[in-house]
mmCIF file of the C-alpha atoms, coordinates in Angstrom:
data_MODEL
# 
_entry.id   MODEL 
# 
loop_
_atom_site.group_PDB 
_atom_site.id 
_atom_site.type_symbol 
_atom_site.label_atom_id 
_atom_site.label_alt_id 
_atom_site.label_comp_id 
_atom_site.label_asym_id 
_atom_site.label_entity_id 
_atom_site.label_seq_id 
_atom_site.pdbx_PDB_ins_code 
_atom_site.Cartn_x 
_atom_site.Cartn_y 
_atom_site.Cartn_z 
_atom_site.occupancy 
_atom_site.B_iso_or_equiv 
_atom_site.pdbx_formal_charge 
_atom_site.auth_seq_id 
_atom_site.auth_comp_id 
_atom_site.auth_asym_id 
_atom_site.auth_atom_id 
_atom_site.pdbx_PDB_model_num 
ATOM 1   C CA . MET A 1 1   ? 27.771 70.725 32.485 1.00 0.00 ? 1   MET A CA 1 
ATOM 2   C CA . ASN A 1 2   ? 27.036 71.835 36.047 1.00 0.00 ? 2   ASN A CA 1 
ATOM 3   C CA . PRO A 1 3   ? 27.992 69.959 39.074 1.00 0.00 ? 3   PRO A CA 1 
ATOM 4   C CA . ARG A 1 4   ? 24.685 68.934 39.911 1.00 0.00 ? 4   ARG A CA 1 
ATOM 5   C CA . ARG A 1 5   ? 24.089 67.128 36.470 1.00 0.00 ? 5   ARG A CA 1 
ATOM 6   C CA . LYS A 1 6   ? 27.514 65.494 36.802 1.00 0.00 ? 6   LYS A CA 1 
ATOM 7   C CA . LYS A 1 7   ? 26.546 64.188 40.237 1.00 0.00 ? 7   LYS A CA 1 
ATOM 8   C CA . ARG A 1 8   ? 23.191 62.876 38.920 1.00 0.00 ? 8   ARG A CA 1 
ATOM 9   C CA . LEU A 1 9   ? 24.756 61.212 35.776 1.00 0.00 ? 9   LEU A CA 1 
ATOM 10  C CA . GLY A 1 10  ? 27.427 59.492 38.112 1.00 0.00 ? 10  GLY A CA 1 
ATOM 11  C CA . ILE A 1 11  ? 24.637 58.136 40.287 1.00 0.00 ? 11  ILE A CA 1 
ATOM 12  C CA . VAL A 1 12  ? 22.641 56.957 37.468 1.00 0.00 ? 12  VAL A CA 1 
ATOM 13  C CA . LEU A 1 13  ? 25.802 55.277 35.769 1.00 0.00 ? 13  LEU A CA 1 
ATOM 14  C CA . VAL A 1 14  ? 26.621 53.606 39.199 1.00 0.00 ? 14  VAL A CA 1 
ATOM 15  C CA . ILE A 1 15  ? 23.238 52.349 39.603 1.00 0.00 ? 15  ILE A CA 1 
ATOM 16  C CA . PHE A 1 16  ? 23.356 50.927 35.855 1.00 0.00 ? 16  PHE A CA 1 
ATOM 17  C CA . VAL A 1 17  ? 26.625 49.155 36.529 1.00 0.00 ? 17  VAL A CA 1 
ATOM 18  C CA . GLY A 1 18  ? 25.373 47.717 39.740 1.00 0.00 ? 18  GLY A CA 1 
ATOM 19  C CA . ILE A 1 19  ? 22.234 46.285 38.216 1.00 0.00 ? 19  ILE A CA 1 
ATOM 20  C CA . ALA A 1 20  ? 24.145 44.866 35.183 1.00 0.00 ? 20  ALA A CA 1 
ATOM 21  C CA . ALA A 1 21  ? 26.668 43.313 37.425 1.00 0.00 ? 21  ALA A CA 1 
ATOM 22  C CA . THR A 1 22  ? 23.754 41.690 39.653 1.00 0.00 ? 22  THR A CA 1 
ATOM 23  C CA . VAL A 1 23  ? 22.281 40.282 36.430 1.00 0.00 ? 23  VAL A CA 1 
ATOM 24  C CA . GLY A 1 24  ? 25.463 39.157 35.098 1.00 0.00 ? 24  GLY A CA 1 
ATOM 25  C CA . LEU A 1 25  ? 26.144 37.201 38.361 1.00 0.00 ? 25  LEU A CA 1 
ATOM 26  C CA . MET A 1 26  ? 22.795 35.836 38.634 1.00 0.00 ? 26  MET A CA 1 
ATOM 27  C CA . LEU A 1 27  ? 22.937 34.256 35.056 1.00 0.00 ? 27  LEU A CA 1 
ATOM 28  C CA . TYR A 1 28  ? 26.354 32.878 35.779 1.00 0.00 ? 28  TYR A CA 1 
ATOM 29  C CA . ALA A 1 29  ? 25.016 31.205 39.010 1.00 0.00 ? 29  ALA A CA 1 
ATOM 30  C CA . LEU A 1 30  ? 21.957 29.909 36.992 1.00 0.00 ? 30  LEU A CA 1 
ATOM 31  C CA . ASN A 1 31  ? 24.209 28.561 34.268 1.00 0.00 ? 31  ASN A CA 1 
ATOM 32  C CA . GLN A 1 32  ? 26.334 26.592 36.727 1.00 0.00 ? 32  GLN A CA 1 
ATOM 33  C CA . ASN A 1 33  ? 23.090 24.736 38.157 1.00 0.00 ? 33  ASN A CA 1 
ATOM 34  C CA . MET A 1 34  ? 21.550 23.871 34.864 1.00 0.00 ? 34  MET A CA 1 
ATOM 35  C CA . ASP A 1 35  ? 21.288 20.245 33.623 1.00 0.00 ? 35  ASP A CA 1 
ATOM 36  C CA . LEU A 1 36  ? 21.003 19.852 30.118 1.00 0.00 ? 36  LEU A CA 1 
ATOM 37  C CA . PHE A 1 37  ? 18.883 16.883 28.666 1.00 0.00 ? 37  PHE A CA 1 
ATOM 38  C CA . TYR A 1 38  ? 20.700 14.622 26.220 1.00 0.00 ? 38  TYR A CA 1 
ATOM 39  C CA . THR A 1 39  ? 19.860 11.382 24.444 1.00 0.00 ? 39  THR A CA 1 
ATOM 40  C CA . PRO A 1 40  ? 22.757 8.734  24.149 1.00 0.00 ? 40  PRO A CA 1 
ATOM 41  C CA . THR A 1 41  ? 23.277 9.847  20.403 1.00 0.00 ? 41  THR A CA 1 
ATOM 42  C CA . GLU A 1 42  ? 23.482 13.501 21.238 1.00 0.00 ? 42  GLU A CA 1 
ATOM 43  C CA . LEU A 1 43  ? 25.828 12.856 24.090 1.00 0.00 ? 43  LEU A CA 1 
ATOM 44  C CA . VAL A 1 44  ? 28.090 10.851 21.846 1.00 0.00 ? 44  VAL A CA 1 
ATOM 45  C CA . ASP A 1 45  ? 27.811 12.905 18.599 1.00 0.00 ? 45  ASP A CA 1 
ATOM 46  C CA . GLY A 1 46  ? 26.658 16.207 19.833 1.00 0.00 ? 46  GLY A CA 1 
ATOM 47  C CA . LYS A 1 47  ? 23.496 18.121 19.635 1.00 0.00 ? 47  LYS A CA 1 
ATOM 48  C CA . PRO A 1 48  ? 22.329 19.415 15.893 1.00 0.00 ? 48  PRO A CA 1 
ATOM 49  C CA . ASP A 1 49  ? 23.583 23.047 16.769 1.00 0.00 ? 49  ASP A CA 1 
ATOM 50  C CA . GLY A 1 50  ? 27.228 21.442 17.459 1.00 0.00 ? 50  GLY A CA 1 
ATOM 51  C CA . THR A 1 51  ? 27.285 21.608 21.382 1.00 0.00 ? 51  THR A CA 1 
ATOM 52  C CA . LYS A 1 52  ? 28.809 18.495 22.953 1.00 0.00 ? 52  LYS A CA 1 
ATOM 53  C CA . PRO A 1 53  ? 28.936 18.179 26.764 1.00 0.00 ? 53  PRO A CA 1 
ATOM 54  C CA . GLU A 1 54  ? 32.320 18.381 28.593 1.00 0.00 ? 54  GLU A CA 1 
ATOM 55  C CA . VAL A 1 55  ? 33.734 15.783 30.891 1.00 0.00 ? 55  VAL A CA 1 
ATOM 56  C CA . GLY A 1 56  ? 32.549 16.552 34.514 1.00 0.00 ? 56  GLY A CA 1 
ATOM 57  C CA . GLN A 1 57  ? 29.473 18.502 33.404 1.00 0.00 ? 57  GLN A CA 1 
ATOM 58  C CA . ARG A 1 58  ? 26.164 17.795 34.969 1.00 0.00 ? 58  ARG A CA 1 
ATOM 59  C CA . LEU A 1 59  ? 23.488 16.530 32.856 1.00 0.00 ? 59  LEU A CA 1 
ATOM 60  C CA . ARG A 1 60  ? 20.320 14.352 32.295 1.00 0.00 ? 60  ARG A CA 1 
ATOM 61  C CA . ILE A 1 61  ? 20.130 11.602 29.947 1.00 0.00 ? 61  ILE A CA 1 
ATOM 62  C CA . GLY A 1 62  ? 17.391 9.572  28.840 1.00 0.00 ? 62  GLY A CA 1 
ATOM 63  C CA . GLY A 1 63  ? 16.954 6.402  26.805 1.00 0.00 ? 63  GLY A CA 1 
ATOM 64  C CA . MET A 1 64  ? 15.908 2.745  26.778 1.00 0.00 ? 64  MET A CA 1 
ATOM 65  C CA . VAL A 1 65  ? 17.837 0.189  28.927 1.00 0.00 ? 65  VAL A CA 1 
ATOM 66  C CA . VAL A 1 66  ? 19.540 -2.164 26.730 1.00 0.00 ? 66  VAL A CA 1 
ATOM 67  C CA . LYS A 1 67  ? 18.387 -5.711 27.532 1.00 0.00 ? 67  LYS A CA 1 
ATOM 68  C CA . GLY A 1 68  ? 21.118 -7.907 28.973 1.00 0.00 ? 68  GLY A CA 1 
ATOM 69  C CA . SER A 1 69  ? 23.288 -4.872 29.917 1.00 0.00 ? 69  SER A CA 1 
ATOM 70  C CA . LEU A 1 70  ? 22.341 -4.812 33.586 1.00 0.00 ? 70  LEU A CA 1 
ATOM 71  C CA . LYS A 1 71  ? 25.452 -5.620 35.828 1.00 0.00 ? 71  LYS A CA 1 
ATOM 72  C CA . ARG A 1 72  ? 25.253 -5.650 39.682 1.00 0.00 ? 72  ARG A CA 1 
ATOM 73  C CA . ASP A 1 73  ? 28.285 -5.397 42.014 1.00 0.00 ? 73  ASP A CA 1 
ATOM 74  C CA . PRO A 1 74  ? 27.615 -8.266 44.471 1.00 0.00 ? 74  PRO A CA 1 
ATOM 75  C CA . GLU A 1 75  ? 29.341 -6.430 47.362 1.00 0.00 ? 75  GLU A CA 1 
ATOM 76  C CA . SER A 1 76  ? 27.524 -3.004 46.984 1.00 0.00 ? 76  SER A CA 1 
ATOM 77  C CA . LEU A 1 77  ? 24.601 -1.213 45.591 1.00 0.00 ? 77  LEU A CA 1 
ATOM 78  C CA . GLN A 1 78  ? 26.357 -0.292 42.611 1.00 0.00 ? 78  GLN A CA 1 
ATOM 79  C CA . VAL A 1 79  ? 24.785 -1.147 39.158 1.00 0.00 ? 79  VAL A CA 1 
ATOM 80  C CA . ALA A 1 80  ? 26.003 -0.400 35.435 1.00 0.00 ? 80  ALA A CA 1 
ATOM 81  C CA . PHE A 1 81  ? 23.711 -0.455 32.610 1.00 0.00 ? 81  PHE A CA 1 
ATOM 82  C CA . GLU A 1 82  ? 23.661 0.638  28.944 1.00 0.00 ? 82  GLU A CA 1 
ATOM 83  C CA . LEU A 1 83  ? 21.085 3.238  27.440 1.00 0.00 ? 83  LEU A CA 1 
ATOM 84  C CA . ARG A 1 84  ? 20.175 3.515  23.944 1.00 0.00 ? 84  ARG A CA 1 
ATOM 85  C CA . ASP A 1 85  ? 17.918 5.502  21.601 1.00 0.00 ? 85  ASP A CA 1 
ATOM 86  C CA . VAL A 1 86  ? 18.556 5.089  17.927 1.00 0.00 ? 86  VAL A CA 1 
ATOM 87  C CA . GLY A 1 87  ? 22.355 5.307  17.822 1.00 0.00 ? 87  GLY A CA 1 
ATOM 88  C CA . PRO A 1 88  ? 25.375 4.483  19.985 1.00 0.00 ? 88  PRO A CA 1 
ATOM 89  C CA . LYS A 1 89  ? 24.944 3.013  23.633 1.00 0.00 ? 89  LYS A CA 1 
ATOM 90  C CA . VAL A 1 90  ? 26.089 4.991  26.630 1.00 0.00 ? 90  VAL A CA 1 
ATOM 91  C CA . THR A 1 91  ? 26.982 3.167  29.941 1.00 0.00 ? 91  THR A CA 1 
ATOM 92  C CA . VAL A 1 92  ? 25.366 4.684  33.219 1.00 0.00 ? 92  VAL A CA 1 
ATOM 93  C CA . ILE A 1 93  ? 26.927 3.790  36.617 1.00 0.00 ? 93  ILE A CA 1 
ATOM 94  C CA . TYR A 1 94  ? 24.722 4.135  39.591 1.00 0.00 ? 94  TYR A CA 1 
ATOM 95  C CA . ASP A 1 95  ? 25.272 3.577  43.197 1.00 0.00 ? 95  ASP A CA 1 
ATOM 96  C CA . GLY A 1 96  ? 21.908 3.222  45.036 1.00 0.00 ? 96  GLY A CA 1 
ATOM 97  C CA . ILE A 1 97  ? 18.643 1.341  44.943 1.00 0.00 ? 97  ILE A CA 1 
ATOM 98  C CA . LEU A 1 98  ? 16.973 1.595  41.584 1.00 0.00 ? 98  LEU A CA 1 
ATOM 99  C CA . PRO A 1 99  ? 13.344 2.468  41.320 1.00 0.00 ? 99  PRO A CA 1 
ATOM 100 C CA . ASP A 1 100 ? 10.798 -0.442 41.554 1.00 0.00 ? 100 ASP A CA 1 
ATOM 101 C CA . LEU A 1 101 ? 9.580  0.133  37.789 1.00 0.00 ? 101 LEU A CA 1 
ATOM 102 C CA . PHE A 1 102 ? 13.263 -0.047 36.591 1.00 0.00 ? 102 PHE A CA 1 
ATOM 103 C CA . ARG A 1 103 ? 13.679 -3.072 34.042 1.00 0.00 ? 103 ARG A CA 1 
ATOM 104 C CA . GLU A 1 104 ? 15.607 -3.807 31.202 1.00 0.00 ? 104 GLU A CA 1 
ATOM 105 C CA . GLY A 1 105 ? 13.977 -2.591 27.864 1.00 0.00 ? 105 GLY A CA 1 
ATOM 106 C CA . GLN A 1 106 ? 12.265 0.299  29.684 1.00 0.00 ? 106 GLN A CA 1 
ATOM 107 C CA . GLY A 1 107 ? 12.852 4.066  29.316 1.00 0.00 ? 107 GLY A CA 1 
ATOM 108 C CA . ILE A 1 108 ? 14.543 5.921  32.157 1.00 0.00 ? 108 ILE A CA 1 
ATOM 109 C CA . VAL A 1 109 ? 16.113 9.269  32.792 1.00 0.00 ? 109 VAL A CA 1 
ATOM 110 C CA . ALA A 1 110 ? 19.171 9.504  34.830 1.00 0.00 ? 110 ALA A CA 1 
ATOM 111 C CA . GLN A 1 111 ? 20.831 12.651 36.295 1.00 0.00 ? 111 GLN A CA 1 
ATOM 112 C CA . GLY A 1 112 ? 24.513 12.678 36.827 1.00 0.00 ? 112 GLY A CA 1 
ATOM 113 C CA . VAL A 1 113 ? 28.015 13.793 35.802 1.00 0.00 ? 113 VAL A CA 1 
ATOM 114 C CA . LEU A 1 114 ? 29.604 12.943 32.591 1.00 0.00 ? 114 LEU A CA 1 
ATOM 115 C CA . LYS A 1 115 ? 32.852 10.788 33.431 1.00 0.00 ? 115 LYS A CA 1 
ATOM 116 C CA . ASN A 1 116 ? 33.969 10.242 29.730 1.00 0.00 ? 116 ASN A CA 1 
ATOM 117 C CA . PRO A 1 117 ? 32.337 10.665 26.375 1.00 0.00 ? 117 PRO A CA 1 
ATOM 118 C CA . THR A 1 118 ? 30.295 7.296  26.748 1.00 0.00 ? 118 THR A CA 1 
ATOM 119 C CA . THR A 1 119 ? 30.002 6.912  30.556 1.00 0.00 ? 119 THR A CA 1 
ATOM 120 C CA . VAL A 1 120 ? 27.814 8.835  32.948 1.00 0.00 ? 120 VAL A CA 1 
ATOM 121 C CA . GLU A 1 121 ? 27.886 8.405  36.721 1.00 0.00 ? 121 GLU A CA 1 
ATOM 122 C CA . ALA A 1 122 ? 24.406 8.881  37.840 1.00 0.00 ? 122 ALA A CA 1 
ATOM 123 C CA . PHE A 1 123 ? 23.087 10.176 41.203 1.00 0.00 ? 123 PHE A CA 1 
ATOM 124 C CA . GLU A 1 124 ? 19.421 9.675  40.507 1.00 0.00 ? 124 GLU A CA 1 
ATOM 125 C CA . VAL A 1 125 ? 17.681 7.229  38.190 1.00 0.00 ? 125 VAL A CA 1 
ATOM 126 C CA . LEU A 1 126 ? 13.885 7.792  37.330 1.00 0.00 ? 126 LEU A CA 1 
ATOM 127 C CA . ALA A 1 127 ? 11.792 4.972  35.522 1.00 0.00 ? 127 ALA A CA 1 
ATOM 128 C CA . LYS A 1 128 ? 8.839  5.388  33.402 1.00 0.00 ? 128 LYS A CA 1 
ATOM 129 C CA . HIS A 1 129 ? 5.345  4.689  34.837 1.00 0.00 ? 129 HIS A CA 1 
ATOM 130 C CA . ASP A 1 130 ? 4.017  2.272  32.389 1.00 0.00 ? 130 ASP A CA 1 
ATOM 131 C CA . GLU A 1 131 ? 4.467  0.853  28.793 1.00 0.00 ? 131 GLU A CA 1 
ATOM 132 C CA . GLU A 1 132 ? 2.624  3.811  27.217 1.00 0.00 ? 132 GLU A CA 1 
ATOM 133 C CA . TYR A 1 133 ? 4.433  6.515  29.060 1.00 0.00 ? 133 TYR A CA 1 
ATOM 134 C CA . MET A 1 134 ? 7.702  8.054  27.615 1.00 0.00 ? 134 MET A CA 1 
ATOM 135 C CA . PRO A 1 135 ? 9.431  11.152 29.160 1.00 0.00 ? 135 PRO A CA 1 
ATOM 136 C CA . PRO A 1 136 ? 8.691  14.139 26.958 1.00 0.00 ? 136 PRO A CA 1 
ATOM 137 C CA . GLU A 1 137 ? 12.326 14.852 26.127 1.00 0.00 ? 137 GLU A CA 1 
ATOM 138 C CA . ILE A 1 138 ? 12.830 11.283 24.759 1.00 0.00 ? 138 ILE A CA 1 
ATOM 139 C CA . ALA A 1 139 ? 9.515  11.368 22.985 1.00 0.00 ? 139 ALA A CA 1 
ATOM 140 C CA . GLU A 1 140 ? 10.544 14.680 21.142 1.00 0.00 ? 140 GLU A CA 1 
ATOM 141 C CA . ALA A 1 141 ? 14.016 13.184 20.236 1.00 0.00 ? 141 ALA A CA 1 
ATOM 142 C CA . MET A 1 142 ? 12.446 10.118 18.962 1.00 0.00 ? 142 MET A CA 1 
ATOM 143 C CA . LYS A 1 143 ? 10.045 12.102 16.634 1.00 0.00 ? 143 LYS A CA 1 
ATOM 144 C CA . LYS A 1 144 ? 12.929 14.026 15.364 1.00 0.00 ? 144 LYS A CA 1 
ATOM 145 C CA . ASN A 1 145 ? 14.722 10.836 14.315 1.00 0.00 ? 145 ASN A CA 1 
ATOM 146 C CA . HIS A 1 146 ? 11.452 9.248  12.829 1.00 0.00 ? 146 HIS A CA 1 
ATOM 147 C CA . GLN A 1 147 ? 12.472 5.733  14.055 1.00 0.00 ? 147 GLN A CA 1 
ATOM 148 C CA . PRO A 1 148 ? 10.373 3.610  16.390 1.00 0.00 ? 148 PRO A CA 1 
ATOM 149 C CA . LEU A 1 149 ? 11.893 2.474  19.583 1.00 0.00 ? 149 LEU A CA 1 
ATOM 150 C CA . ASN A 1 150 ? 10.529 -1.088 19.803 1.00 0.00 ? 150 ASN A CA 1 
ATOM 151 C CA . TYR A 1 151 ? 8.177  -3.621 18.450 1.00 0.00 ? 151 TYR A CA 1 
ATOM 152 C CA . THR A 1 152 ? 5.097  -2.380 20.135 1.00 0.00 ? 152 THR A CA 1 
ATOM 153 C CA . GLU A 1 153 ? 5.468  1.053  18.719 1.00 0.00 ? 153 GLU A CA 1 
ATOM 154 C CA . GLN A 1 154 ? 5.789  -0.395 15.377 1.00 0.00 ? 154 GLN A CA 1 
ATOM 155 C CA . GLN A 1 155 ? 2.580  -2.397 15.982 1.00 0.00 ? 155 GLN A CA 1 
ATOM 156 C CA . LYS A 1 156 ? 0.791  0.740  17.070 1.00 0.00 ? 156 LYS A CA 1 
ATOM 157 C CA . GLN A 1 157 ? 1.854  2.603  13.909 1.00 0.00 ? 157 GLN A CA 1 
ATOM 158 C CA . GLY A 1 158 ? 0.522  -0.274 11.875 1.00 0.00 ? 158 GLY A CA 1 
ATOM 159 C CA . SER A 1 159 ? -2.659 -0.433 13.581 1.00 0.00 ? 159 SER A CA 1 
ATOM 160 C CA . ASP A 1 160 ? -3.303 3.226  13.069 1.00 0.00 ? 160 ASP A CA 1 
ATOM 161 C CA . GLN A 1 161 ? -3.084 3.123  9.287  1.00 0.00 ? 161 GLN A CA 1 
# 
């Protein structure tokens, strides 16, 4: 191989390695900022593919607020409540003003950090819009389990038949 071809091959290899390193670093950075969605059952038991979130991981969780579970700290804005889908309950701790549409028995989505296997410290809480609306992730998870969430959904299913 003559020196000119060696030089060209070296330049092509350096460019290829540089592009590969850039793509690898971009994927690593994007992976660090990704918030995966979990239902309370998936958070406790793991997803069907076996993945389970680690303590300290950022995530989004969605479910129905359990009636009677809302506890407010009288000296601060901190609230704690339980979320449930069709399985175990998960506790969400939030320090801030809850959305106007937030109520017990309503569907919500919270973004936060997993503190232990059944507790999420949220930095954002989003409430659903009306009684017919359900976040797409929750609706999809509920379809997989084939179990209705509440009495009004059972009525709808009965009236459709």
